[in-house]
Structure formats: structure tokens, C-alpha cells
Amino acid sequence: MNCAECRENLVACVEGLLAAGQNRECLAHLGTCAACRAEHATIARLQRQLVARGQAVAEMSIVEPVMRRVRAVQETEPESNSFMKLLLKNRWGFGLGAAASAAAIILIVLLTSSKAQATAVEVMEKGAKAVAKLTSIHLRGQLRTLPADNFSYINPDCDFVTIELWKQFEPELRWRVEKPGRVVAMDGESTVFFIKPPANIATKLPHPTPGGAFDTAWLDRIANLSNTITNELKNALAKGWKLSLSEETGADGRSKSVVTVMAKSGVPDNDYVKNAFMEAADTRRVYRFDAQSELLESVQIYLVRPSGEVQIFDLSQIDYNQSIDTNVWRLDLPADVGWAQLPENLPALPDNEKYASMTAEQAARAFFEACARKDWDEAGKFMSPVNASLKDYLGGLEIVSLGESFTSETYSGRFVPYEIKLPAQEFNVRVSNTNSAKRCVLTGFYDSKLQLQQDFKWSTEPEVLTNNDAYAKLSPAEAVKAYFAAQSKLDWVEMRKFTSEFDVEETKKQVEMAEKHGMDVHKQMPVVETGETTWSPEQSAWFVKCRMFQVKKWNLAVRKDNPAGRW
Amino acid sequence: MNLTDQEYVERCRDGHPEDFRLLVDRYQKPLFSFLAGRFRDRLQTEEAAQESFVRAFLSLKKLRKPESFYSWLLGIAGRVAKEQFRALERRQRDREAAETVLANTADHAEDYPLEEAITVLPESHRQVILLRYYEGLSCQETATRLGLPLGTVTKTLSRAYALLRQELQARERAEQTVNQTQ
């Protein structure tokens, strides 16, 4: 396909109307031609804007109210009357007619709503002025998320995790955002993002950023309070969000002004990422200002779902203008950190055409196949960096199936459904019978080098069972086998005979979360084979060698909006 | 019945006022979207949209170019929005709060020229855009509704995109020139 043919087909391509063969040709051309690719991106952007506009007004209809007013005007007024007269009489007519009470209610709602909004705006404006000349800000809050996942990832089923932001405005701009598994810091010269071990991956923007880089924008918006208010107002204007105001007395006995914003993401309900990220979530945001000092004191964000609201963020600590230690802006990275290449710097390969012409599904297959044969150079063409933990995790995998890719409103790439058999993972289980029940129980998981990975945190002695003797006869390896058999059947009572309450509860939580995400838990439960047992005199315990086989079924995110035009 | 804007306007003028319903149905969503860029409140937006249609109906006889009904309607809506802001300003005891509303509204309006850009499209192109995006029909459903082959709908969409982009770019350039002059 040449440029002219490609451009003629671009809209049909964006609309998903091309036949499979034609679509492949079009995508192949896009992979090789930067000008057509730019044209494609522009059309896709315009289409997204139009779709968003249409969706925002999908439910509205004013045909009937307009036609009622049109009829009323026609019936009561001669043509020569001015519009204002018509309108006045029309409204007066409503007042006298059967619709009087309904009209009055509408009017009251309108006035109350406008007044409440204007006052809410006023409170936020004053709040912005109160912090107009900040030298620094420090925010500390709790977010329902996974410790090492994206900064804006939210999941109401997760526990709260601490998230913190430091930002220095004067004398020089510096900032840092951190959660337990990842951190990003801007030291005035560059912006470094680090996913902590075991991932141990870092990436660097070789220039300062004003804030919000690497998925931290939603938190940065709160730090830049005056911008927050402007943005909230702009969004409220554009999308019809509601602002409201209430007064309350705080725990400190002082009066507080509470502004509530009902924010809609505009992301369709059936979108894959809906409510999984701050930007894709419908939320109720509560800003609490001290009425006297006018300073923002706290922010709560609630996820609004058809099933009800759940609090996902609680910002309870805001420190204004405090001196921040300069060490905060510096990250001490491990020597063996893997440096990830940024997509915007992705170079073209000598045989770039081959990769640029792939479909999302072909790219996913090529990546998994490279991992299957441990061809890390090839795998590295699709993912950066390929570090030791990734090699351990995916090296030698087996592809079960790959599905048809799909898109999301908020992600400019595609998601490819996949099912793979992960390579066997070797690990050890520590088993001890130095307890009053004299039974073999599991106390923790260790890696192949006997480094502790997970402690089962026994807090009480194992109980003496009614049929304790039968269990006391089991060897360490048999106990481990029985433990995994019970786990795979989700038989918590049986599992509890071999492990701590902590381990049972943790496993239950993981299973519940996986089920909520629609995973087939029974199918994805790991299969574990036991190997030799070794006695450790230092630890007074056995170590049972194990091999775990696991199936993983999920969606691979891929994108090709980079200079090389490949996935 | 799927007539052109001009035909509907003429029927309304010729004693079929109920046909105005078809024009409301055709343009309520882009009009609402256009006004939503100027108000922060859905009720206010709805009120302004109703008011705009009622005024348009009352002034139909003065419309010189019936084929330009949509762009004329947006002009009316712009004036209605201004009047409502003035009324809001009068209602506010605190003038400052009202100024904030107006200032933010002005900023915001500049970000939302799409509905205005749609006015430059030939009517056949505009109908395809409105049905496809504002009514949420698929291309095939749009083709069926308009009694056109699917290929014609995609070609019309292509041309409409090109025209919309030209118009948006022209507006952006004009805005830059104004900013530089200021």
C-alpha cells in the first residue's frame, strides 16, 4: 500500500471498517511511514474527541420541554410580540397553570445550585490565595493500591498503602513522590523513576520536570493547589460536574468549609481500565479547608460505582512551607539496577520494517516466543529492560493461547489477552515439628539459594488435632504436598492444619482479589512438585525442595506510538 | 422523514410547527455540548439550550439562509449564554465569585471549538458526523439511517475530518495572531 492508498483508508482503519487483509496492509504501511503515521494519530485523536463529546451528551434530551414551550408560546401570543414579552408571559402562564409546582421546584433547584456552586468556588479561590506563595509542600496520605503498581493505580479491594509527595517551589523547583514499591524524584537536573527490588528497574528523563511525570500527575495536581482549583472548575464547566459546600466543626473545634466535587472521568463503564486508575475513575472529592486560615487541611477521594462508594484516598497530612532535607531529591539506586529505555527514545532496528509491520497479536507472540527460547536479544526488542528477574520469571515459558487484541479509552496502545504456562520456579519450603502437637508444619518459603521470601508469621502453637497422630506421621515432604493439595482445592480448614492463620488469610485475600478480577482461580492455581528434603542443623528444620508450575492468563499492554513505530 | 435543514425550516414556516421537533432532535446534542463548555452546571446548560431553541423557533421567519440553521442556532446560543452570565452576575452578592465564573468560562470556551467547527461542514457531512458521534450510531447504522452505501459514509467521514482539521487549525492560527497582537 502506498501513501495515497493508505490515506484514503485511514478513516476506515480508525473506524475498524477495513477487511483483515486491507487492514494489515494499512498497518504495515503505517509502520514504515512517519508522515502517514502522524496523519493516523491526528485522525485518531480527533475521533476520540468526537466520541468523548457524543458520550458526554448521550443521555440528554430536551425535545419535549422545548416543544411544550413552543406550543405554549404559539397558543398565547400574537406574532407581533417581542421575544421578551413572549417569554415573560410564557413563564407567567406556567405559574398559573397546572405545572406551577413543578416549575417552582425547578427554579429553586437552579438558584440553590448556582449559589452553592458560587460559594464553593469562593471557598476554593480563598484556599488558593492562602497558599499562593508556597515555598514547599509535603503531602502524606493513604491510597488503596498495590505497593509496586503505577502511582495512579487504584483498587478498592486492596489495603491502604502510604503515598507521599514532597515539592519545593522556592528557591528551586524539586519534587519527589513515593509509595512502598516505587519512587520518582526530580533533583533540578533530571527526573529519575525507580521500581524497587525485586523488579529493580529505573529510568531517567535527562531534564527537570515541573511535576506529574511517571503517572504522578493526579497527586501533583493536589500539591499545586491553585491549579487544582482551576482544573476542577474547568472540568466542572466542561463536563457538568457538581460542586457543593458544607460547613462542619473539626476535631480541633474549629470551623471547616468542605467543598465536594463530583467528578466523572468520561471513560465508558465497559472500558477495560475504568476505575482502575485515578484518571479513569468516577470520584467524589472532598476538600476540607480551615474556615479561619483558609488553608486546605485534608482531601478524601471516594470511588463512585453503581454498587456504592468506597474511599480510595485519604490525604490527612499537609505540611506547608517546611524546610525539606536535600537528600529527599536524591535516589540511591542499587548498583545492579536495570535501566529501562523510554519509548520516546526507541531507536529503529536494522530490520525495523519487520517489527513495525506486525499486528499487536503478532508482536505479543514474537515476544513470548523469544522468552520461550530464552532469546533475550529478541525479547529485548519488545521490552526494556530484560533483567534477571524477568529472565527467571519468563525464560522457557509455554504459550497456551493468545486472543484478539482490544483497546481502551485511556490507553493509546492495545491489550492482547494471553495464557501462558510459566517456567517451573524452584523454591524451598521450611518445615518444622518442634511444636507441642509434634506435627510437621510449614513456616516459610525460601528461594533456591535458601534466602527467605515469605515468613508465615506463626503467632500461636499449632493446635493438637483430634486425629493428631495421623498427621504427626507425615514426613516433611508429605506435609508440603498435603498443604498444596488443600490450597489448590481452596480447602482452608485442611490448609490450616499445615500452616499459620496468617498464611491462610493472605491466601484467601489473594484468591478473593483474583476472583473479583474475573480470573479462573481453580485453573490458575499453581501445581507444585516436591523434591528432596534436607535437614538444616542450624535452623533445626527441614527444607523441602519444590518446583512450581503455574498458568498465567492476563492481558499484555502493547503500544507503538514511538519513533521506531514498533510495538 | 429525513429532510434537509432548509426543508424543515420551510415546513415550520409553512404551518407545520411540530416539525421543529425534528430540528431539535437533530441538533440538541451538539448544542448541549457547545453550551456545556460555557456552564458548569447541567441544569443551567439545559436551560440555556431550551431557551436557544425557543428563540430560534420564534425567529425562524427572520432566518435568511435556512440551510445555515445550525450555525445560526449556535449564534443564538452564544447570546443566550452571555445573558445568563449577566443574570448570574447580578444575582451574586460577591462580585468576585462571579468574575471567577466568567473568567473560567472564557478560558474554557477557547478549548471547545469543535461544535463551532462543525458549522463549516456541508450539511451532508455534518449529518454523518452528528449521527456517528453525537447519536452514537455505528457507520453501518448511519448508512442505513441515511439510506447511503457504507462506502459513501466512510468517504464522507474522511472528507469531514479533513475539513474539521482545516477549520480547527485556522481557528488556532487566528487565536495565535490575536494573542501576539495583544
XYZ file of C-alpha atoms in Angstrom:
749
model
C 0.000 0.000 0.000
C 1.406 3.435 -0.887
C 0.855 6.746 0.891
C -2.125 7.832 -1.225
C -3.907 4.495 -0.761
C -3.103 4.467 2.926
C -4.518 7.965 3.477
C -7.643 7.135 1.601
C -8.185 4.255 4.017
C -7.135 5.935 7.268
C -10.602 6.871 8.487
C -11.940 3.405 7.659
C -8.916 1.997 9.504
C -9.586 4.133 12.609
C -13.254 3.146 12.419
C -12.300 -0.538 12.219
C -14.069 -0.957 8.866
C -11.259 -2.367 6.744
C -11.201 -6.018 5.766
C -8.492 -8.002 7.556
C -6.103 -8.047 4.601
C -6.525 -4.387 3.825
C -6.144 -3.527 7.497
C -2.865 -5.437 7.648
C -1.566 -3.611 4.600
C -2.584 -0.283 6.050
C -0.925 -1.020 9.402
C 2.172 -2.301 7.625
C 2.444 0.965 5.733
C 1.911 2.956 8.924
C 4.768 1.067 10.473
C 7.132 2.319 7.833
C 5.879 5.809 7.027
C 6.197 8.500 9.678
C 4.083 11.022 7.747
C 1.119 8.642 7.398
C 1.573 7.601 10.999
C 1.299 11.227 12.101
C -1.798 11.618 9.943
C -3.269 8.475 11.503
C -2.555 9.779 15.014
C -4.252 13.107 14.209
C -7.356 11.396 12.873
C -7.496 9.017 15.823
C -7.175 11.973 18.221
C -9.982 13.872 16.524
C -12.118 10.750 16.567
C -11.509 10.287 20.296
C -12.533 13.909 20.906
C -15.727 13.431 18.927
C -16.547 10.157 20.667
C -15.992 11.799 24.059
C -18.256 14.721 23.123
C -21.003 12.377 21.992
C -20.723 10.230 25.105
C -20.913 13.252 27.393
C -24.341 14.142 25.998
C -25.570 10.626 25.252
C -28.355 10.619 27.840
C -29.746 14.132 27.358
C -32.947 15.031 25.562
C -34.794 18.342 25.603
C -37.129 17.737 22.662
C -40.286 17.506 24.791
C -39.627 20.515 27.086
C -38.712 22.646 24.058
C -41.823 21.616 22.171
C -44.025 22.303 25.230
C -42.624 25.822 25.381
C -43.003 26.283 21.635
C -46.679 25.240 21.830
C -47.332 27.473 24.834
C -45.808 30.444 23.014
C -47.907 29.783 19.919
C -51.144 29.470 21.849
C -50.793 32.599 23.942
C -49.045 35.149 21.807
C -49.709 37.038 18.594
C -46.766 37.034 16.203
C -46.006 40.719 16.629
C -44.920 40.425 20.257
C -41.257 40.687 21.082
C -39.449 37.659 22.337
C -39.000 39.001 25.841
C -42.710 39.623 26.174
C -43.406 36.143 24.939
C -41.002 34.662 27.375
C -42.369 36.614 30.324
C -45.909 35.670 29.518
C -44.886 32.124 28.924
C -43.334 31.905 32.354
C -46.305 33.656 33.938
C -48.509 31.108 32.243
C -46.560 28.288 33.834
C -47.005 29.968 37.205
C -50.794 29.932 36.880
C -51.114 26.577 35.226
C -51.130 23.020 36.387
C -47.348 22.862 36.131
C -46.919 25.592 38.754
C -45.461 23.419 41.482
C -43.049 21.626 39.140
C -41.792 24.928 37.713
C -41.268 26.371 41.191
C -39.246 23.365 42.253
C -37.038 23.608 39.180
C -36.416 27.298 39.858
C -35.438 26.665 43.462
C -33.037 23.924 42.471
C -31.444 26.180 39.905
C -30.924 29.060 42.309
C -29.737 26.904 45.156
C -27.407 25.043 42.885
C -25.898 28.218 41.392
C -25.497 29.815 44.787
C -23.924 26.735 46.338
C -21.553 26.444 43.407
C -20.569 30.103 43.508
C -19.901 29.847 47.248
C -17.927 26.645 46.778
C -15.891 28.435 44.105
C -15.314 31.295 46.528
C -14.062 28.964 49.271
C -11.674 27.280 46.845
C -10.485 30.618 45.493
C -9.676 31.797 49.006
C -7.972 28.480 49.680
C -5.835 29.053 46.587
C -4.928 32.571 47.677
C -3.968 31.326 51.138
C -1.325 29.117 49.547
C -0.454 31.310 46.585
C 3.140 31.848 47.697
C 4.244 28.488 48.952
C 7.918 27.683 49.247
C 7.245 23.983 49.786
C 4.551 21.410 50.450
C 4.588 17.902 51.862
C 1.602 15.575 51.451
C 1.224 12.213 53.165
C -1.796 10.008 52.637
C -3.149 6.519 52.194
C -4.201 5.082 48.832
C -5.891 1.762 48.081
C -3.389 0.320 45.609
C -0.719 -2.317 45.143
C 2.608 -1.221 46.657
C 4.654 -1.535 43.448
C 1.999 -0.792 40.814
C 1.554 2.509 38.960
C 1.252 5.663 41.055
C -2.288 6.244 39.862
C -3.391 2.602 40.062
C -6.348 2.191 42.419
C -8.180 -0.888 43.565
C -10.900 -0.718 46.223
C -10.140 -4.327 47.138
C -6.551 -3.514 48.102
C -5.408 -2.408 51.528
C -4.368 1.198 52.066
C -0.742 1.921 51.165
C 1.154 5.057 52.178
C 1.863 7.535 49.389
C 3.856 10.681 49.906
C 4.805 13.788 47.928
C 7.398 16.448 48.650
C 7.567 19.536 46.498
C 9.843 22.543 46.865
C 8.834 25.631 44.854
C 11.453 28.060 46.191
C 14.353 28.704 45.815
C 14.435 25.990 43.131
C 11.856 23.519 41.950
C 12.360 19.981 43.271
C 9.922 17.135 43.853
C 9.567 13.506 44.876
C 6.668 11.036 45.020
C 6.984 7.688 46.754
C 4.987 4.582 47.592
C 6.416 1.371 49.051
C 7.346 -0.255 45.728
C 8.303 2.755 43.572
C 9.647 6.265 43.747
C 10.272 9.167 41.384
C 12.458 12.181 42.180
C 13.379 15.382 40.351
C 16.609 16.912 41.654
C 16.702 20.003 39.441
C 18.724 18.327 36.674
C 16.921 15.120 35.833
C 13.878 13.077 36.760
C 14.561 9.507 37.869
C 11.939 6.830 38.275
C 12.738 3.648 40.189
C 10.717 0.460 40.705
C 12.249 -1.078 43.807
C 13.509 -4.708 44.011
C 12.672 -7.388 43.132
C 11.838 -5.583 39.844
C 14.844 -3.254 40.335
C 14.219 -1.141 37.238
C 14.961 2.542 36.755
C 14.505 5.057 34.007
C 15.642 8.618 33.625
C 14.440 11.751 31.898
C 17.662 13.719 31.389
C 15.951 17.010 32.219
C 13.977 18.587 35.076
C 10.193 18.248 35.021
C 7.659 20.523 36.688
C 5.945 17.599 38.396
C 3.480 14.918 37.421
C 5.903 12.758 35.424
C 5.590 8.976 35.502
C 1.937 8.734 36.362
C 2.055 11.062 39.389
C 0.001 13.857 37.816
C -3.099 13.365 39.949
C -1.108 13.835 43.168
C 0.885 16.709 41.732
C -2.386 18.466 40.950
C -3.248 18.406 44.655
C 0.196 19.796 45.501
C -0.341 22.669 43.071
C -3.423 23.836 44.843
C -4.252 26.877 42.756
C -4.018 24.755 39.597
C -6.168 22.108 41.230
C -8.928 24.619 41.747
C -8.661 25.994 38.213
C -8.705 22.495 36.770
C -11.593 21.373 38.923
C -13.585 24.401 37.797
C -12.682 23.937 34.144
C -13.623 20.292 34.275
C -16.816 21.059 36.147
C -17.686 23.573 33.421
C -16.883 21.216 30.612
C -18.429 18.083 31.971
C -21.290 19.306 34.141
C -19.680 18.161 37.426
C -21.357 19.344 40.615
C -19.643 21.466 43.252
C -21.206 21.838 46.672
C -20.302 23.392 50.002
C -20.999 22.479 53.616
C -19.761 23.679 56.998
C -18.655 21.497 59.896
C -16.696 21.627 63.139
C -13.377 19.810 63.013
C -11.778 17.634 65.697
C -9.807 20.739 66.731
C -13.088 22.574 67.482
C -12.574 24.977 64.576
C -14.993 25.655 61.775
C -14.267 23.937 58.422
C -15.543 24.646 54.915
C -15.995 21.438 52.964
C -16.127 21.565 49.155
C -17.318 18.417 47.391
C -16.698 17.786 43.701
C -18.496 15.009 41.859
C -16.008 14.144 39.097
C -16.765 11.975 36.077
C -13.877 10.511 34.125
C -15.830 10.246 30.863
C -14.396 6.751 30.419
C -17.180 4.320 29.385
C -18.322 1.832 32.025
C -17.335 -1.163 29.933
C -13.789 0.119 29.319
C -11.028 -2.222 30.469
C -9.294 0.409 32.631
C -12.445 2.074 34.008
C -11.982 2.753 37.751
C -8.539 1.097 37.760
C -6.642 4.395 37.527
C -7.345 7.790 39.066
C -7.833 9.391 35.651
C -10.270 6.688 34.537
C -12.365 6.699 37.721
C -15.614 8.413 38.656
C -14.911 10.000 42.012
C -16.315 12.182 44.765
C -13.583 14.503 46.008
C -13.878 16.221 49.353
C -11.629 19.219 50.044
C -11.674 20.394 53.683
C -10.470 23.972 54.351
C -9.987 25.619 57.729
C -12.579 28.421 57.706
C -10.312 30.877 59.516
C -6.867 30.277 57.988
C -8.467 29.226 54.640
C -5.775 26.549 54.289
C -6.580 23.169 52.764
C -6.332 20.621 55.568
C -7.360 17.323 54.038
C -8.599 15.622 50.889
C -10.672 12.448 50.653
C -11.425 10.719 47.388
C -14.214 8.164 47.051
C -14.653 5.825 44.099
C -18.237 6.089 42.852
C -19.525 2.821 41.418
C -23.041 1.552 40.738
C -22.575 -0.811 43.703
C -21.792 2.113 46.011
C -18.960 4.357 47.159
C -15.676 3.270 48.640
C -12.929 5.512 49.985
C -9.733 5.074 48.000
C -7.599 8.013 49.126
C -7.195 9.775 52.431
C -4.822 12.737 52.473
C -4.640 13.569 56.150
C -1.299 15.356 56.466
C -0.378 18.559 54.631
C 2.717 20.480 55.741
C 3.141 23.952 54.290
C 6.441 25.788 53.859
C 8.567 23.412 55.906
C 12.243 23.001 55.174
C 12.879 19.766 53.230
C 16.158 17.835 53.529
C 18.114 17.973 50.258
C 18.615 14.175 50.429
C 14.940 13.786 49.594
C 15.620 14.769 45.972
C 18.395 12.185 45.516
C 17.809 8.494 44.831
C 20.439 5.959 45.837
C 19.963 3.201 43.318
C 21.368 -0.338 43.670
C 24.484 -0.996 41.589
C 22.723 -3.736 39.598
C 19.670 -1.676 38.708
C 18.303 -2.312 35.194
C 17.908 0.872 33.137
C 14.758 0.886 31.031
C 14.678 2.610 27.686
C 11.963 5.237 27.300
C 9.576 4.609 24.386
C 10.190 8.116 23.023
C 13.881 7.224 22.586
C 13.287 3.879 20.935
C 15.708 3.557 18.003
C 14.798 1.975 14.677
C 16.246 -1.526 14.260
C 18.260 -2.524 11.152
C 15.267 -4.704 10.225
C 12.733 -2.308 11.725
C 10.241 -2.915 8.927
C 9.746 -6.494 10.074
C 8.701 -5.320 13.556
C 6.815 -2.201 12.508
C 4.552 -4.194 10.232
C 3.474 -6.590 12.975
C -0.003 -6.532 14.430
C -0.357 -6.280 18.211
C -1.085 -10.012 18.361
C 1.972 -10.862 16.254
C 4.178 -8.683 18.467
C 2.852 -10.368 21.625
C 3.509 -13.802 20.098
C 7.022 -12.830 18.965
C 7.838 -11.581 22.472
C 6.532 -14.677 24.258
C 8.252 -16.977 21.742
C 11.560 -15.187 22.329
C 11.089 -15.684 26.086
C 10.192 -19.334 25.492
C 13.542 -19.980 23.758
C 15.369 -17.573 26.114
C 16.423 -15.399 23.194
C 16.863 -12.283 25.332
C 18.197 -10.095 22.493
C 14.969 -10.705 20.610
C 12.774 -10.274 23.702
C 14.631 -7.020 24.394
C 13.297 -5.585 21.132
C 9.835 -5.600 22.731
C 10.546 -4.881 26.376
C 13.114 -2.877 28.275
C 14.947 -3.802 30.361
C 15.191 -7.590 30.233
C 16.711 -8.100 33.676
C 17.478 -11.157 35.768
C 14.077 -11.293 37.470
C 12.258 -11.141 34.123
C 14.503 -13.889 32.730
C 13.774 -16.072 35.767
C 10.080 -15.402 35.509
C 9.506 -15.874 31.771
C 12.513 -17.832 30.451
C 11.254 -21.136 28.966
C 7.548 -20.303 29.181
C 4.993 -22.126 27.053
C 2.261 -20.273 25.133
C -1.197 -21.764 25.693
C -3.181 -19.208 23.697
C -3.276 -15.608 22.507
C -6.547 -13.759 21.914
C -7.660 -10.890 19.732
C -6.366 -7.531 20.950
C -8.654 -4.796 22.239
C -8.368 -1.108 23.116
C -9.195 1.200 25.985
C -10.341 4.830 26.003
C -7.356 5.963 28.061
C -4.520 3.862 26.648
C -3.108 4.653 23.249
C -1.953 1.099 22.607
C -3.757 -2.222 22.669
C -4.220 -5.088 25.123
C -3.538 -8.647 23.962
C -5.186 -11.420 26.031
C -2.771 -14.249 26.707
C -2.494 -17.539 28.533
C 0.974 -18.912 29.225
C 2.487 -21.707 31.280
C 5.193 -20.066 33.337
C 8.501 -21.899 33.585
C 8.917 -24.065 36.655
C 10.007 -21.953 39.618
C 12.315 -23.654 42.091
C 11.965 -22.825 45.735
C 12.224 -24.360 49.195
C 9.714 -24.742 51.971
C 10.900 -24.705 55.581
C 9.174 -27.372 57.683
C 9.368 -27.786 61.442
C 7.843 -30.168 64.001
C 9.277 -28.617 67.158
C 5.817 -27.821 68.453
C 3.555 -29.263 71.130
C 1.452 -31.116 68.521
C 4.631 -32.719 67.137
C 3.324 -32.283 63.597
C 5.215 -31.073 60.541
C 4.036 -27.559 59.733
C 5.287 -25.025 57.155
C 6.984 -21.884 58.441
C 8.037 -20.073 55.267
C 9.051 -20.009 51.602
C 12.724 -19.681 50.614
C 14.302 -19.230 47.190
C 16.643 -21.720 45.545
C 19.573 -20.162 47.468
C 17.687 -20.522 50.768
C 17.018 -16.790 51.089
C 13.770 -16.114 52.957
C 10.984 -14.941 50.602
C 7.936 -15.185 52.821
C 7.626 -15.804 56.542
C 4.352 -17.429 57.622
C 4.378 -15.476 60.905
C 3.175 -18.098 63.334
C 1.694 -16.301 66.348
C 0.379 -19.373 68.224
C 1.439 -23.002 68.561
C -0.227 -25.436 66.114
C -3.233 -26.942 67.883
C -3.354 -30.634 68.789
C -5.847 -32.148 66.351
C -8.421 -34.817 67.283
C -6.688 -37.137 64.827
C -3.280 -35.618 65.512
C -1.424 -38.934 65.308
C -2.326 -39.409 61.664
C -0.876 -36.003 60.806
C 2.146 -36.463 63.094
C 3.150 -39.471 60.982
C 3.508 -37.389 57.804
C 7.023 -36.723 56.567
C 8.069 -33.102 55.788
C 7.604 -33.695 52.041
C 4.179 -35.303 52.619
C 3.130 -32.338 54.756
C 4.176 -29.940 51.986
C 2.251 -31.984 49.390
C -0.840 -32.039 51.592
C -0.562 -28.267 52.127
C -0.504 -27.523 48.374
C -3.292 -30.062 47.712
C -5.521 -28.283 50.245
C -4.589 -24.895 48.783
C -5.469 -25.937 45.239
C -8.920 -27.056 46.452
C -9.290 -23.807 48.426
C -9.873 -26.056 51.467
C -8.968 -23.563 54.207
C -9.761 -25.979 57.082
C -7.332 -28.591 55.774
C -4.733 -25.966 54.876
C -4.877 -24.601 58.453
C -3.562 -27.976 59.715
C -0.231 -27.280 58.000
C 0.226 -23.563 58.115
C -0.330 -20.390 60.131
C -3.519 -18.356 60.323
C -1.576 -15.516 58.671
C -0.744 -17.618 55.595
C -4.339 -18.860 55.264
C -5.732 -15.336 55.479
C -3.189 -13.977 52.966
C -4.007 -16.772 50.503
C -7.742 -16.180 50.918
C -7.259 -12.466 50.221
C -5.295 -13.170 47.037
C -7.898 -15.646 45.830
C -10.751 -13.193 46.518
C -8.959 -10.426 44.637
C -8.216 -12.698 41.675
C -11.865 -13.814 41.562
C -13.049 -10.210 41.627
C -10.837 -9.576 38.607
C -12.581 -12.391 36.792
C -9.660 -14.828 36.916
C -10.372 -18.537 36.819
C -8.675 -19.233 40.147
C -9.015 -23.013 40.050
C -7.348 -23.137 36.632
C -4.552 -20.793 37.638
C -3.676 -22.372 40.982
C -0.037 -23.434 40.861
C 0.822 -27.121 40.631
C 3.716 -27.965 42.959
C 6.009 -30.988 42.802
C 8.147 -31.825 45.803
C 11.775 -32.962 45.581
C 14.430 -33.903 48.104
C 14.279 -32.986 51.785
C 17.350 -31.627 53.623
C 17.811 -31.268 57.385
C 19.342 -27.974 58.493
C 21.060 -28.371 61.898
C 21.468 -24.559 62.248
C 17.786 -23.972 61.782
C 16.559 -27.182 63.402
C 14.191 -27.569 60.478
C 13.804 -29.341 57.148
C 13.920 -27.695 53.749
C 11.776 -29.393 51.109
C 12.792 -28.568 47.566
C 9.800 -27.727 45.326
C 9.059 -26.927 41.702
C 6.024 -24.831 40.900
C 4.186 -24.885 37.563
C 1.714 -22.093 37.009
C -0.582 -20.893 34.261
C -0.986 -17.147 33.825
C -3.939 -15.670 31.999
C -3.982 -11.894 31.627
C -3.707 -9.031 29.133
C -0.424 -7.764 27.704
C -0.305 -3.994 27.156
C 1.484 -3.046 23.928
C 1.856 0.261 22.102
C 3.680 1.509 19.026
C 3.443 5.301 19.287
C 7.231 5.660 19.329
C 9.710 6.985 16.745
C 10.539 3.474 15.523
C 6.842 2.719 15.042
C 7.148 -0.776 16.509
C 5.375 -2.459 19.421
C -38.692 11.511 7.236
C -35.156 12.773 6.669
C -35.232 16.221 5.116
C -32.553 18.883 4.890
C -32.405 21.714 7.431
C -33.746 24.078 4.792
C -36.761 21.850 4.132
C -37.580 21.555 7.827
C -37.275 25.306 8.337
C -39.589 25.930 5.411
C -42.148 23.430 6.685
C -42.118 25.117 10.125
C -42.693 28.471 8.464
C -45.446 26.997 6.284
C -47.725 25.953 9.107
C -46.063 22.769 10.386
C -44.540 23.981 13.663
C -44.446 20.434 15.032
C -41.676 19.730 12.505
C -39.452 21.939 14.630
C -39.161 18.856 16.855
C -37.026 17.215 14.133
C -34.592 20.118 14.128
C -34.399 19.993 17.944
C -33.784 16.275 17.767
C -31.085 16.757 15.140
C -29.126 19.484 16.953
C -29.871 19.185 20.669
C -26.753 17.178 21.441
C -24.138 19.303 19.652
C -25.861 22.402 21.039
C -25.788 20.964 24.546
C -22.126 20.063 24.132
C -21.375 23.559 22.831
C -23.096 25.147 25.849
C -21.626 22.662 28.333
C -18.298 24.301 27.520
C -19.717 27.564 28.891
C -21.578 26.472 32.011
C -20.501 24.370 34.925
C -23.983 23.331 35.819
C -26.025 20.818 33.855
C -29.301 22.495 34.768
C -28.007 25.847 33.550
C -26.781 24.219 30.352
C -30.148 22.613 29.777
C -31.976 25.849 30.488
C -29.765 27.725 28.019
C -30.232 25.024 25.371
C -34.036 25.141 25.712
C -34.001 28.910 25.608
C -31.874 28.891 22.468
C -34.264 26.572 20.633
C -37.334 28.549 21.704
C -35.715 31.768 20.494
C -34.713 30.119 17.254
C -38.287 28.957 16.726
C -39.625 32.440 17.364
C -37.144 33.976 14.942
C -37.433 31.377 12.195
C -39.101 33.853 9.875
C -36.063 36.117 10.084
C -33.619 33.396 9.108
C -32.283 34.420 5.705
C -30.322 31.282 4.908
C -32.373 28.311 6.123
C -29.582 25.976 5.060
C -27.392 27.636 7.738
C -29.806 26.829 10.564
C -27.163 25.150 12.766
C -24.588 27.928 12.678
C -27.382 30.466 13.243
C -28.575 28.395 16.236
C -25.080 28.444 17.755
C -25.018 32.238 17.363
C -28.277 32.477 19.306
C -26.936 30.088 21.951
C -23.823 32.233 22.397
C -26.030 35.273 23.077
C -28.261 33.322 25.478
C -25.169 32.176 27.385
C -23.943 35.771 27.723
C -27.317 36.918 29.012
C -27.431 34.143 31.565
C -23.978 35.064 32.805
C -25.051 38.661 33.241
C -28.090 37.490 35.211
C -25.825 35.311 37.299
C -23.525 38.252 37.921
C -26.446 40.335 39.142
C -27.535 37.533 41.452
C -24.156 37.141 43.059
C -23.639 39.267 46.110
C -19.960 38.678 45.843
C -18.863 40.067 42.524
C -15.513 38.387 42.746
C -17.041 34.919 42.653
C -18.996 35.820 39.555
C -15.876 37.153 37.876
C -14.180 33.856 38.537
C -17.051 32.056 36.870
C -16.869 34.342 33.852
C -13.090 34.201 33.603
C -13.033 30.444 33.752
C -15.843 30.256 31.287
C -13.978 32.401 28.792
C -10.830 30.281 29.145
C -12.821 27.182 28.751
C -14.759 28.277 25.693
C -11.483 28.565 23.789
C -10.774 24.907 24.448
C -14.021 23.772 22.913
C -14.352 24.966 19.316
C -15.386 21.576 17.925
C -19.106 22.269 17.726
C -18.366 25.604 16.068
C -16.037 23.943 13.584
C -18.851 21.543 12.680
C -20.833 24.525 11.351
C -18.490 24.814 8.364
C -19.239 21.303 7.156
C -21.618 20.851 4.228
C -24.897 19.566 5.567
C -24.453 16.038 4.216
C -21.102 15.794 6.019
C -22.487 17.322 9.200
C -25.335 14.786 9.333
C -22.857 11.918 9.141
C -20.710 13.373 11.945
C -23.733 14.050 14.161
C -25.274 10.627 13.692
C -21.996 8.779 14.058
C -20.701 10.597 17.154
C -23.434 12.593 18.841
C -26.114 9.923 18.291
C -23.600 7.127 18.812
C -24.564 5.122 15.696
C -22.078 2.820 14.010
C -21.011 3.621 10.440
C -23.320 0.876 9.164
C -26.266 2.212 11.195
C -25.505 5.738 9.946
C -25.524 4.437 6.372
C -28.860 2.676 6.926
C -30.391 5.764 8.571
C -29.360 7.998 5.683
C -30.055 5.400 3.011
C -26.471 5.556 1.767
C -23.923 2.849 0.919
C -21.380 2.230 3.704
C -18.551 3.315 1.407
C -20.180 6.710 0.908
C -20.419 7.179 4.674
C -16.713 6.424 5.202
C -15.717 8.707 2.314
C -17.929 11.456 3.721
C -16.369 10.948 7.148
C -12.871 11.220 5.631
C -13.741 14.483 3.945
C -15.460 15.767 7.106
C -12.353 15.003 9.159
C -10.186 16.893 6.683
C -12.493 19.913 6.770
C -12.756 19.854 10.561
C -8.994 19.754 10.895
C -8.570 22.650 8.453
C -11.104 24.677 10.383
C -9.611 23.883 13.793
C -6.132 24.771 12.527
C -7.400 28.049 11.043
C -9.011 28.921 14.363
C -5.832 28.068 16.220
C -3.776 30.300 13.882
C -6.272 33.137 14.268
C -6.112 32.787 18.024
C -2.315 32.868 17.991
C -2.354 36.007 15.849
C -4.760 37.671 18.265
C -2.606 36.676 21.238
C 0.527 38.017 19.535
C -1.218 41.276 18.691
C -2.366 41.616 22.289
